Coordinates of C-alpha atoms in Angstrom, one line a residue:
Chain N
M9 CA -86.8 9.5 18.4
S10 CA -85.2 6.7 20.2
P11 CA -81.8 6.8 20.6
A12 CA -81.7 3.3 18.7
L13 CA -83.5 5.1 15.6
I14 CA -81.1 8.0 15.8
G15 CA -78.3 5.1 16.2
G16 CA -79.7 3.5 13.1
L17 CA -80.0 6.8 11.0
G18 CA -76.3 8.0 12.4
M19 CA -74.8 4.9 10.6
A20 CA -76.8 5.6 7.5
V21 CA -75.8 9.2 7.2
L22 CA -71.9 8.4 8.0
L23 CA -72.2 5.8 4.9
L24 CA -73.6 8.5 2.6
L25 CA -70.8 10.9 3.7
I26 CA -68.0 8.4 3.0
A27 CA -69.8 8.0 -0.3
L28 CA -69.6 11.7 -0.8
R29 CA -66.5 11.5 -0.2
V30 CA -65.5 12.8 3.0
P31 CA -62.5 11.8 4.4
I32 CA -63.7 8.7 6.4
A33 CA -62.2 10.0 9.9
I34 CA -64.5 13.6 9.2
A35 CA -67.6 11.3 8.4
M36 CA -67.4 9.2 11.7
A37 CA -66.3 12.3 14.2
S38 CA -69.3 14.6 12.2
V39 CA -71.7 11.6 12.8
G40 CA -70.7 10.9 16.3
I41 CA -70.9 14.6 17.1
V42 CA -74.5 15.4 15.8
G43 CA -75.9 11.6 17.2
G44 CA -73.9 12.4 20.2
A45 CA -75.4 15.6 21.1
L46 CA -78.9 14.3 19.8
I47 CA -78.5 11.9 22.6
N48 CA -76.5 13.0 25.4
G49 CA -77.1 16.8 25.0
W50 CA -74.3 19.0 24.3
N51 CA -72.8 19.1 27.9
S52 CA -71.8 15.7 27.6
L53 CA -70.7 15.6 24.3
A54 CA -68.6 18.4 25.0
F55 CA -66.7 16.6 27.4
V56 CA -66.6 13.6 25.3
L57 CA -65.1 15.8 22.2
G58 CA -62.4 17.1 25.1
S59 CA -61.2 13.9 26.4
Q60 CA -61.9 11.3 24.0
P61 CA -59.0 12.1 21.6
F62 CA -56.6 12.1 23.7
A63 CA -57.6 9.3 25.9
T64 CA -57.4 7.2 22.1
V65 CA -54.3 8.7 20.9
F66 CA -52.3 8.3 24.3
P67 CA -51.6 4.8 25.4
Y68 CA -48.3 3.4 25.4
T69 CA -49.8 0.6 23.4
L70 CA -50.3 2.6 20.2
S71 CA -46.5 3.3 19.6
V72 CA -46.1 0.1 17.8
I73 CA -47.9 1.5 14.9
P74 CA -45.4 4.1 13.4
L75 CA -42.5 1.2 14.4
F76 CA -44.3 -1.3 12.1
V77 CA -45.0 1.0 9.6
M78 CA -41.4 2.3 9.9
M79 CA -40.2 -0.9 9.8
G80 CA -42.2 -1.9 6.2
V81 CA -41.0 1.3 4.6
F82 CA -37.8 0.4 5.4
A83 CA -38.1 -3.2 4.8
A84 CA -39.6 -2.0 0.8
H85 CA -36.8 0.6 0.3
A86 CA -33.9 -2.3 1.3
G87 CA -34.3 -4.3 -2.3
L88 CA -34.8 -7.8 -0.4
S89 CA -37.5 -8.6 -2.8
R90 CA -35.2 -9.6 -5.6
S91 CA -33.2 -12.3 -3.2
L92 CA -36.2 -13.5 -1.9
Y93 CA -37.7 -13.8 -5.3
Q94 CA -34.7 -15.6 -6.6
A95 CA -34.5 -18.1 -3.4
I96 CA -37.7 -19.1 -4.4
Y97 CA -37.2 -19.1 -7.7
S98 CA -34.0 -21.2 -7.8
L99 CA -36.0 -24.1 -5.7
I100 CA -39.3 -24.2 -7.7
G101 CA -38.9 -22.1 -11.0
H102 CA -38.6 -25.5 -13.0
W103 CA -42.1 -26.4 -12.4
R104 CA -45.2 -25.2 -14.5
G105 CA -46.3 -21.8 -13.1
G106 CA -43.1 -21.6 -11.0
L107 CA -42.3 -18.2 -11.2
A108 CA -45.9 -17.9 -10.2
L109 CA -45.4 -20.0 -7.3
A110 CA -42.0 -18.5 -6.4
T111 CA -43.6 -14.7 -6.3
L112 CA -46.4 -16.0 -4.1
G113 CA -43.5 -17.4 -1.8
A114 CA -41.3 -14.7 -2.1
C115 CA -44.4 -12.1 -1.2
A116 CA -45.0 -14.9 2.3
L117 CA -41.3 -14.5 3.1
F118 CA -41.3 -10.3 2.5
G119 CA -44.5 -10.2 4.6
A120 CA -42.9 -11.9 7.7
I121 CA -40.7 -8.3 7.4
C122 CA -43.4 -5.8 6.1
G123 CA -46.9 -5.6 7.8
S124 CA -48.0 -3.9 5.0
S125 CA -50.2 -5.7 1.8
L126 CA -49.8 -2.6 -0.7
A127 CA -45.9 -2.3 0.0
T128 CA -45.7 -6.0 -0.7
A129 CA -47.2 -6.0 -3.9
A130 CA -45.8 -2.6 -5.2
T131 CA -42.3 -4.2 -4.1
M132 CA -42.4 -7.6 -5.6
A133 CA -44.4 -6.4 -8.8
R134 CA -41.3 -4.5 -9.7
V135 CA -38.9 -7.9 -9.6
A136 CA -41.5 -10.4 -10.4
V137 CA -43.3 -9.2 -13.3
P138 CA -40.4 -8.8 -15.7
E139 CA -39.7 -11.8 -15.1
M140 CA -42.4 -13.4 -15.7
R141 CA -43.0 -11.6 -18.9
R142 CA -39.7 -12.4 -20.5
H143 CA -40.5 -16.2 -19.5
G144 CA -44.2 -15.6 -21.8
Y145 CA -46.6 -15.9 -18.9
D146 CA -50.0 -14.6 -19.5
D147 CA -50.5 -10.9 -17.6
R148 CA -53.2 -12.1 -16.1
L149 CA -51.6 -14.7 -13.7
S150 CA -48.8 -12.6 -13.4
A151 CA -51.1 -9.7 -12.1
G152 CA -53.5 -12.2 -10.1
T153 CA -50.8 -13.2 -8.3
L154 CA -49.4 -10.5 -7.5
A155 CA -52.2 -8.8 -6.3
A156 CA -53.0 -11.8 -4.3
G157 CA -49.7 -12.3 -3.2
G158 CA -49.8 -8.8 -1.6
T159 CA -52.3 -9.9 0.7
L160 CA -50.1 -12.4 2.5
G161 CA -48.6 -9.1 4.0
I162 CA -51.1 -8.3 6.4
L163 CA -51.9 -12.2 7.4
I164 CA -48.4 -13.1 8.3
P165 CA -47.0 -11.0 10.9
P166 CA -46.0 -8.3 11.8
S167 CA -49.0 -6.7 10.1
I168 CA -50.2 -3.3 10.6
I169 CA -54.0 -4.4 10.7
M170 CA -53.6 -7.1 13.3
V171 CA -52.2 -4.3 15.7
I172 CA -55.2 -2.3 15.4
Y173 CA -58.0 -5.2 15.7
A174 CA -55.6 -5.9 19.2
L175 CA -55.8 -2.5 20.0
L176 CA -59.5 -2.2 19.5
T177 CA -60.4 -5.3 21.0
E178 CA -57.9 -5.2 23.8
Q179 CA -56.2 -8.5 22.7
S180 CA -52.2 -9.2 23.1
I181 CA -50.8 -8.1 19.7
G182 CA -48.4 -11.3 20.7
R183 CA -50.8 -13.9 20.4
L184 CA -52.4 -12.4 17.7
F185 CA -49.4 -12.3 15.5
L186 CA -48.6 -15.9 16.4
A187 CA -52.0 -16.8 15.3
G188 CA -51.9 -15.1 12.1
F189 CA -48.4 -17.4 11.3
L190 CA -50.1 -20.8 10.4
P191 CA -53.2 -19.2 8.4
G192 CA -50.5 -17.3 6.4
L193 CA -49.2 -20.5 5.4
V194 CA -52.8 -22.2 4.5
A195 CA -53.1 -19.0 2.5
T196 CA -50.0 -19.3 0.6
I197 CA -50.6 -22.7 0.2
C198 CA -54.0 -22.0 -1.3
Y199 CA -52.6 -19.3 -3.5
M200 CA -50.2 -21.6 -4.6
A201 CA -52.6 -24.2 -5.8
A202 CA -54.3 -21.7 -7.5
A203 CA -51.6 -20.7 -9.0
Y204 CA -50.8 -24.2 -10.4
L205 CA -54.1 -24.9 -11.6
V206 CA -54.5 -21.7 -13.4
A207 CA -50.7 -23.0 -15.0
R208 CA -52.3 -26.3 -15.6
Y209 CA -55.4 -26.0 -17.0
R210 CA -54.6 -22.8 -19.4
P211 CA -51.9 -23.8 -21.5
G212 CA -49.1 -21.6 -22.0
A213 CA -50.5 -19.5 -19.2
G214 CA -47.3 -20.3 -16.9
P215 CA -44.4 -22.4 -18.7
A216 CA -41.9 -24.0 -16.6
G217 CA -38.5 -21.8 -15.9
A218 CA -35.3 -23.5 -16.4
R219 CA -33.7 -25.7 -13.4
V220 CA -31.1 -24.2 -11.1
G221 CA -28.4 -26.1 -10.0
W222 CA -27.7 -26.8 -6.4
R223 CA -25.0 -24.7 -5.8
E224 CA -26.8 -21.5 -7.2
R225 CA -29.8 -22.8 -5.0
A226 CA -27.3 -22.6 -1.8
K227 CA -26.0 -19.5 -2.8
T228 CA -29.6 -17.5 -3.3
I229 CA -31.0 -18.9 -0.4
L230 CA -28.0 -17.4 1.6
G231 CA -29.1 -14.1 0.0
V232 CA -32.6 -14.7 2.2
A233 CA -30.7 -15.0 5.6
P234 CA -31.1 -11.5 6.8
V235 CA -35.1 -11.5 6.1
L236 CA -35.5 -14.8 8.5
I237 CA -32.9 -13.2 11.3
L238 CA -34.9 -10.0 11.4
F239 CA -38.1 -12.0 11.5
I240 CA -36.8 -14.3 13.9
V241 CA -35.4 -11.7 16.0
V242 CA -38.7 -9.7 16.3
M243 CA -41.0 -12.5 16.6
G244 CA -38.4 -14.6 18.6
G245 CA -38.1 -11.7 21.4
M246 CA -42.1 -11.2 21.5
Y247 CA -42.8 -14.6 22.1
T248 CA -40.2 -15.2 24.4
G249 CA -41.1 -12.2 26.3
V250 CA -37.8 -10.2 25.9
F251 CA -39.8 -7.3 24.3
S252 CA -42.9 -6.0 24.7
P253 CA -44.4 -5.7 20.9
T254 CA -43.7 -1.8 20.9
E255 CA -39.9 -2.9 21.6
G256 CA -40.2 -5.8 19.1
A257 CA -41.6 -3.4 16.4
A258 CA -38.4 -0.6 17.4
V259 CA -36.2 -3.6 16.8
G260 CA -37.9 -4.8 13.9
S261 CA -37.9 -0.7 12.3
F262 CA -34.5 -0.8 13.7
G263 CA -33.4 -4.1 11.9
A264 CA -35.4 -3.0 8.5
F265 CA -33.1 0.5 8.7
L266 CA -30.0 -1.4 9.0
L267 CA -30.8 -3.8 6.3
T268 CA -31.2 -0.7 4.1
V269 CA -28.0 0.6 5.1
L270 CA -26.2 -2.9 4.6
T271 CA -27.7 -3.3 1.0
R272 CA -26.7 0.1 -0.2
R273 CA -29.7 1.2 -0.9
L274 CA -30.2 4.4 1.8
T275 CA -29.6 7.5 0.1
W276 CA -30.9 11.2 1.4
R277 CA -33.6 11.2 -0.4
V278 CA -34.4 7.4 0.4
F279 CA -34.7 8.7 4.2
I280 CA -36.6 11.7 3.6
D281 CA -39.1 9.8 1.4
S282 CA -39.3 6.9 4.1
L283 CA -39.8 9.4 7.0
K284 CA -42.5 10.9 5.0
E285 CA -44.0 7.8 4.2
T286 CA -44.1 6.7 7.9
A287 CA -45.8 9.9 9.1
S288 CA -48.5 10.3 6.6
T289 CA -49.6 7.0 6.9
T290 CA -49.3 7.3 10.7
A291 CA -51.3 10.3 10.6
M292 CA -54.1 8.8 8.6
I293 CA -54.4 5.9 11.0
F294 CA -54.5 8.2 14.0
M295 CA -56.7 10.8 12.4
I296 CA -59.2 7.8 12.2
F297 CA -58.4 6.6 15.6
I298 CA -59.7 10.0 16.7
G299 CA -62.7 10.0 14.3
T300 CA -63.3 6.8 15.8
S301 CA -63.2 7.5 19.1
I302 CA -66.3 10.1 18.5
L303 CA -68.4 7.7 16.5
Q304 CA -67.8 4.7 19.4
Y305 CA -69.1 7.4 21.8
F306 CA -72.3 7.8 19.7
I307 CA -72.9 4.3 18.9
E308 CA -72.4 2.6 22.6
T309 CA -75.0 5.4 23.9
S310 CA -77.6 5.0 21.0
T311 CA -77.9 1.1 22.5
L312 CA -77.2 -0.3 18.8
P313 CA -75.0 -2.9 19.5
R314 CA -77.2 -4.6 22.7
L315 CA -80.4 -4.1 20.1
L316 CA -78.4 -6.1 17.3
N317 CA -77.3 -8.7 20.0
D318 CA -80.9 -9.0 21.0
A319 CA -82.3 -9.3 17.4
I320 CA -79.8 -12.0 16.8
V321 CA -80.6 -13.9 20.0
A322 CA -84.2 -13.4 19.3
S323 CA -84.1 -14.6 15.2
G324 CA -82.8 -18.0 16.8
M325 CA -80.0 -17.9 14.2
S326 CA -77.1 -20.9 15.0
R327 CA -74.0 -18.9 16.2
Y328 CA -72.1 -20.4 13.3
M329 CA -75.0 -18.7 10.9
V330 CA -74.2 -15.5 12.4
L331 CA -70.5 -15.8 12.2
A332 CA -71.3 -16.4 8.6
V333 CA -73.5 -13.7 7.9
I334 CA -71.0 -11.0 9.6
L335 CA -68.5 -12.4 7.3
V336 CA -70.6 -11.9 4.4
I337 CA -70.9 -8.2 5.4
Y338 CA -67.4 -7.8 5.5
V339 CA -66.8 -8.9 1.9
I340 CA -69.3 -7.0 0.9
L341 CA -68.0 -4.0 2.8
G342 CA -64.6 -4.7 1.3
C343 CA -65.8 -4.2 -2.2
F344 CA -66.5 -0.5 -1.2
L345 CA -64.6 0.4 2.0
D346 CA -60.8 0.4 3.1
S347 CA -59.4 -1.9 5.4
L348 CA -58.8 0.2 8.5
S349 CA -62.3 2.0 7.9
M350 CA -64.4 -1.0 7.5
L351 CA -62.7 -2.3 10.7
L352 CA -63.1 0.7 12.9
I353 CA -66.6 1.0 11.8
T354 CA -67.8 -2.4 12.4
L355 CA -65.9 -3.7 15.4
P356 CA -67.8 -2.0 17.9
L357 CA -70.8 -3.5 16.6
F358 CA -69.7 -6.9 15.9
F359 CA -66.9 -8.1 18.5
P360 CA -69.3 -7.9 21.5
L361 CA -71.9 -9.8 19.4
V362 CA -69.1 -12.6 18.4
K363 CA -67.7 -12.5 22.3
S364 CA -70.9 -13.0 23.7
L365 CA -71.7 -15.9 20.9
G366 CA -68.5 -17.8 22.9
F367 CA -66.1 -17.1 19.6
D368 CA -62.3 -17.0 20.5
P369 CA -61.8 -13.1 19.8
I370 CA -58.3 -14.2 18.8
W371 CA -60.0 -16.2 16.1
F372 CA -62.2 -14.3 14.9
G373 CA -59.3 -11.7 14.6
I374 CA -57.6 -14.1 12.4
L375 CA -60.9 -14.4 10.6
V376 CA -61.3 -10.5 10.1
V377 CA -58.0 -10.1 8.9
C378 CA -59.0 -12.8 6.2
V379 CA -61.7 -10.9 5.0
V380 CA -59.9 -7.8 5.1
E381 CA -57.8 -9.2 2.3
I382 CA -60.5 -10.3 0.1
G383 CA -61.5 -6.8 0.1
L384 CA -57.9 -6.0 -1.0
I385 CA -58.2 -7.6 -4.6
T386 CA -62.0 -7.8 -4.7
P387 CA -63.4 -4.8 -7.6
P388 CA -63.9 -2.0 -7.5
V389 CA -61.9 -0.5 -4.8
G390 CA -59.8 -3.2 -3.9
M391 CA -56.7 -1.3 -3.6
N392 CA -54.1 -4.2 -4.9
L393 CA -55.6 -4.3 -7.9
F394 CA -54.8 -0.4 -8.6
V395 CA -51.4 -1.2 -7.2
I396 CA -50.3 -3.5 -9.8
A397 CA -51.8 -1.7 -12.9
A398 CA -50.0 1.6 -11.3
V399 CA -46.4 -0.2 -10.9
V400 CA -46.7 -2.5 -13.8
P401 CA -46.1 -0.5 -17.3
G402 CA -49.0 -1.6 -19.6
M403 CA -50.9 -3.3 -16.9
Q404 CA -54.4 -2.8 -17.6
L405 CA -56.9 -2.6 -14.6
R406 CA -59.5 -5.1 -16.4
T407 CA -56.6 -8.0 -17.0
V408 CA -55.4 -7.5 -13.1
I409 CA -59.1 -7.9 -12.2
S410 CA -59.6 -10.8 -14.4
G411 CA -56.2 -12.5 -13.3
V412 CA -57.2 -12.3 -9.8
T413 CA -60.5 -14.2 -9.8
P414 CA -59.0 -17.5 -9.3
F415 CA -57.0 -16.1 -6.1
I416 CA -60.6 -14.8 -4.6
M417 CA -61.9 -18.8 -5.1
A418 CA -59.0 -19.6 -3.1
D419 CA -59.8 -17.3 -0.2
L420 CA -62.8 -18.3 0.2
V421 CA -61.7 -22.3 0.5
R422 CA -59.3 -20.6 2.7
L423 CA -61.7 -19.3 4.8
A424 CA -63.9 -21.7 4.7
I425 CA -60.7 -24.2 6.2
L426 CA -59.7 -21.7 9.2
V427 CA -63.6 -21.2 10.0
A428 CA -64.2 -25.2 10.0
F429 CA -60.3 -25.5 11.8
P430 CA -59.8 -22.9 14.5
I431 CA -56.8 -25.2 15.8
I432 CA -54.7 -23.7 12.8
S433 CA -55.4 -20.1 14.5
L434 CA -55.6 -21.0 17.9
W435 CA -52.6 -23.4 18.1
L436 CA -49.7 -21.8 18.4
P437 CA -51.4 -18.9 20.7
S438 CA -51.9 -21.6 23.1
L439 CA -48.2 -22.3 23.4
M440 CA -47.1 -18.6 24.3
K441 CA -46.1 -18.0 27.8
Chain R
M16 CA -55.1 31.1 -2.4
T17 CA -53.8 28.8 -4.0
R18 CA -50.1 30.3 -3.0
L19 CA -51.5 30.2 0.4
V20 CA -52.0 26.7 0.6
A21 CA -48.8 25.4 -1.1
T22 CA -47.0 27.5 1.2
L23 CA -49.1 25.7 4.0
R24 CA -48.7 22.2 2.4
A25 CA -44.6 23.2 2.2
L26 CA -44.8 24.2 6.5
A27 CA -46.8 21.2 7.3
Q28 CA -44.5 18.9 5.6
R29 CA -41.2 20.1 7.4
L30 CA -43.0 20.0 10.5
A31 CA -44.2 16.0 9.7
N32 CA -40.6 15.3 9.1
A33 CA -39.1 17.1 11.7
A34 CA -41.2 15.3 14.1
Q35 CA -40.1 12.2 12.9
A36 CA -36.9 12.8 14.0
L37 CA -38.5 12.2 17.7
L38 CA -39.3 9.1 16.8
L39 CA -36.1 7.7 15.2
A40 CA -34.4 9.1 18.4
A41 CA -37.1 6.9 20.8
V42 CA -36.2 3.6 18.4
L43 CA -32.5 4.5 19.3
V44 CA -33.5 5.0 23.2
T45 CA -35.8 1.9 23.2
I46 CA -32.6 -0.3 21.4
A47 CA -30.2 1.1 23.6
D48 CA -32.6 0.0 26.7
I49 CA -32.9 -3.4 25.6
A50 CA -29.0 -3.5 25.2
L51 CA -28.4 -2.2 28.5
R52 CA -31.2 -4.7 30.2
S53 CA -29.7 -7.8 28.5
V54 CA -26.0 -6.7 30.2
S55 CA -27.4 -5.7 33.4
N56 CA -30.8 -5.5 35.0
A57 CA -31.0 -1.5 34.7
G58 CA -32.2 -0.2 31.7
V59 CA -32.9 3.3 30.2
P60 CA -35.1 5.1 32.5
G61 CA -38.6 6.5 31.4
T62 CA -38.5 4.6 28.1
V63 CA -42.0 4.6 27.7
D64 CA -42.6 7.9 28.6
L65 CA -40.3 9.1 25.7
M66 CA -41.5 6.7 23.4
Q67 CA -45.7 7.7 24.6
L68 CA -44.0 11.3 23.6
A69 CA -42.5 10.7 20.9
V70 CA -45.0 8.8 19.0
M71 CA -47.6 11.7 19.9
W72 CA -45.5 14.5 18.3
S73 CA -44.5 12.3 15.2
A74 CA -48.1 11.0 14.3
L75 CA -49.9 14.2 15.5
L76 CA -48.3 16.9 13.7
A77 CA -48.1 14.9 10.6
I78 CA -52.1 15.2 10.5
P79 CA -52.2 18.6 8.6
A80 CA -50.0 17.8 6.4
A81 CA -52.2 14.9 5.3
F82 CA -55.1 17.2 4.7
L83 CA -53.0 19.6 2.7
T84 CA -51.8 16.6 0.6
D85 CA -55.4 15.1 0.7
E86 CA -53.8 12.0 1.8
H87 CA -56.6 11.2 4.3
V88 CA -58.6 8.0 3.4
A89 CA -61.7 9.0 1.0
I90 CA -64.0 6.9 -1.1
D91 CA -64.4 8.6 -4.8
M92 CA -65.7 5.6 -6.4
F93 CA -69.0 7.4 -6.3
T94 CA -68.6 10.8 -7.0
K95 CA -65.6 10.5 -9.5
A96 CA -68.1 10.2 -12.4
L97 CA -70.3 13.7 -11.4
P98 CA -69.4 16.7 -13.1
M99 CA -66.5 18.9 -12.1
R100 CA -68.6 22.0 -10.1
L101 CA -70.8 19.0 -8.5
Q102 CA -67.7 17.4 -7.3
Q103 CA -66.1 20.7 -6.4
A104 CA -69.5 21.6 -4.5
L105 CA -69.0 17.8 -2.5
R106 CA -65.6 19.0 -1.7
L107 CA -66.3 22.2 -0.1
F108 CA -68.6 20.3 1.9
A109 CA -66.5 17.9 3.3
L110 CA -63.7 20.6 3.9
M111 CA -66.2 22.6 6.1
L112 CA -67.5 19.5 7.9
A113 CA -64.1 18.6 8.5
V114 CA -63.4 22.5 10.0
A115 CA -66.0 22.1 12.2
A116 CA -65.2 18.8 13.5
L117 CA -61.4 19.5 14.0
A118 CA -62.0 23.1 15.3
L119 CA -64.6 21.9 17.8
M120 CA -62.3 18.8 18.9
A121 CA -59.3 21.3 19.4
W122 CA -61.6 24.0 21.1
Y123 CA -62.8 21.2 24.2
G124 CA -59.5 19.4 23.9
A125 CA -57.9 23.0 25.0
Q126 CA -60.3 23.4 27.9
Q127 CA -59.5 19.4 29.4
A128 CA -55.6 20.1 28.8
W129 CA -56.0 23.3 30.6
R130 CA -58.0 21.5 33.5
E131 CA -55.3 18.5 33.6
H132 CA -52.6 21.3 33.4
T133 CA -53.8 23.4 36.8
A134 CA -54.3 20.2 38.4
G135 CA -50.8 19.4 38.2
D136 CA -50.8 16.0 36.5
S137 CA -47.9 14.5 35.2
T138 CA -46.0 11.1 34.2
Q139 CA -45.4 8.5 36.3
T140 CA -41.6 7.8 35.8
L141 CA -40.1 11.0 34.7
G142 CA -42.6 13.4 35.7
F143 CA -43.1 14.8 32.7
P144 CA -46.3 17.5 32.8
F145 CA -49.0 16.3 30.6
G146 CA -49.6 19.4 28.8
I147 CA -46.4 18.4 26.5
Y148 CA -48.4 15.0 25.7
W149 CA -51.6 17.2 25.2
L150 CA -49.7 19.9 22.7
P151 CA -49.0 18.1 19.7
L152 CA -52.6 16.8 19.9
L153 CA -54.1 20.2 20.0
L154 CA -51.6 22.0 17.5
G155 CA -52.5 18.8 15.1
L156 CA -56.0 19.6 15.3
A157 CA -55.7 23.2 15.4
L158 CA -53.6 23.7 12.6
S159 CA -55.7 20.8 10.4
S160 CA -58.3 23.0 10.7
I161 CA -56.9 25.8 9.5
A162 CA -55.5 23.7 6.6
C163 CA -59.2 22.8 5.7
L164 CA -60.2 26.1 5.8
A165 CA -57.6 27.2 3.2
L166 CA -58.3 24.2 1.0
A167 CA -61.7 25.2 1.3
G168 CA -61.1 28.6 0.7
E169 CA -59.1 27.3 -2.6
T170 CA -62.0 25.0 -3.6
L171 CA -64.3 28.2 -3.3
A172 CA -61.8 30.3 -5.6
R173 CA -62.0 27.0 -8.6
L174 CA -65.4 26.5 -8.2
W175 CA -66.2 30.3 -8.6
R176 CA -63.8 30.6 -11.9
G177 CA -65.3 27.2 -12.9
E178 CA -61.1 25.7 -12.8
P179 CA -60.8 22.2 -12.2
D180 CA -58.9 20.7 -9.1
P181 CA -55.4 19.3 -10.0
A182 CA -55.4 15.2 -9.8
P183 CA -55.9 14.3 -6.5
A184 CA -53.1 12.4 -4.6
A185 CA -53.2 8.7 -5.1
A186 CA -55.6 6.3 -2.9
R187 CA -54.2 4.9 0.0
D188 CA -55.3 2.2 2.5
P189 CA -53.2 3.1 5.7
G190 CA -54.5 -0.3 7.1
A191 CA -53.1 -2.5 4.2

């Protein structure tokens, strides 16, 4: 059997093991071990098994992951979601669908200090859904808004998935964060347009709220200051070169911890729960990294990436057509796989191809994060759908799925905009020193 | 067997929580380093070495706890409609794969660590021996392998007695 055939069979077995509920890290390591032994023999594999896991988890750059996880965990406990929501609501709550728009704006701001989509969705849902129900909002609009708004957490920097993309593809974390800023804004605007259109054309779905006076507006906007300060310190420090990304993440996690103290939310229980959540999330990520390191050795020695590249060149497809195919594959995979595994399984195959086609790796990274976001709100395994159904009392999963459809359309429009205008992603990084 | 798993779970969780204290300490050292650098040219020496050490211990010692609480990412959408016994058989298969893969990595990792230890490798700034960076990886992998073996024993016993598994942990997506 040729190495390429073993490589192809290995990828099929990997998907089968994942479908049989083998933990993804273990599925990747197992396929890597068996495939690696078949292609390269046991001695070579033994060396890789001994050295590769350590080489993967040792680099200093990886430190940024637990620190941004910790920042997100403390930010979610700091009780800032209500003040963010009230601030945006005071400005636009009196519009039709204004509460939904306020929720999306608050999600975007919360995403600026929390790199987790699930935490953003869960935290904002607890604040926004009761308000929307009180104002007679259709549950479909409320749930769709929250599920989609949550995904802004991973596009607007800091973002854990962006860090992982940067580490895997050896790109600058700072540049990738900057690149995500304007697409995050575009995403927020697209979602707001979707929510507005639903409220406009589905009578009674999103009635207007009460208008708030300017004095009240000023007061609520002041409540947002700590979030903006933390965001500016972390991103500004990284942008100006005062901090490295790891230092920025340390400052961010310390700042989020301080915010939890200042908002008097820090109890011993919250502290221990935060540590536990940081530990388990980081452990999951590191275990997947270890599994990937073995799989990657197998994929690379199977020559599969080179064959894929050659086949695409021979097919005569234009590079944008290839990009479109890759993005469609990501959208389909996102329906069945979690974001991290999807990235780790596909990047060894797709990234060399994308680079050889002459696409900018930072721009591709933003597109990948966008399609990962779509995966978070597409059934059957869109995690945000489950989060909203789980944290909102009486919310059915089918209501969430039905409500999120207009936002998936908005995502596709946004993806098309970002593909058509790479400058949206690349302008800010081009200004970086 | 269930009692053994419960004891292991409690111990692993305490180990994981304790290891997070190192991460918190590294955050404080980094903040002190930035503060010192902003007022003088000198920062805290070896911040990079300390941060790497803290991250290795905090992340890798949390891996066994994540296995014992069933938190590692797995997709159950294709298996949850299967009969209970078939689901348990698949879980047993997954756990035995995990035992083998983790044990192999721990075994060959230990050999590599020993080679580096005898070669006297150490970090650049603080001169820490590489062994203290290897230790959490080897412990994490070996303890995870033992944890999966205990879980496999528990699953086998349930399969034998026809008892259902407790409800699994809620699915999570660490990247999201």
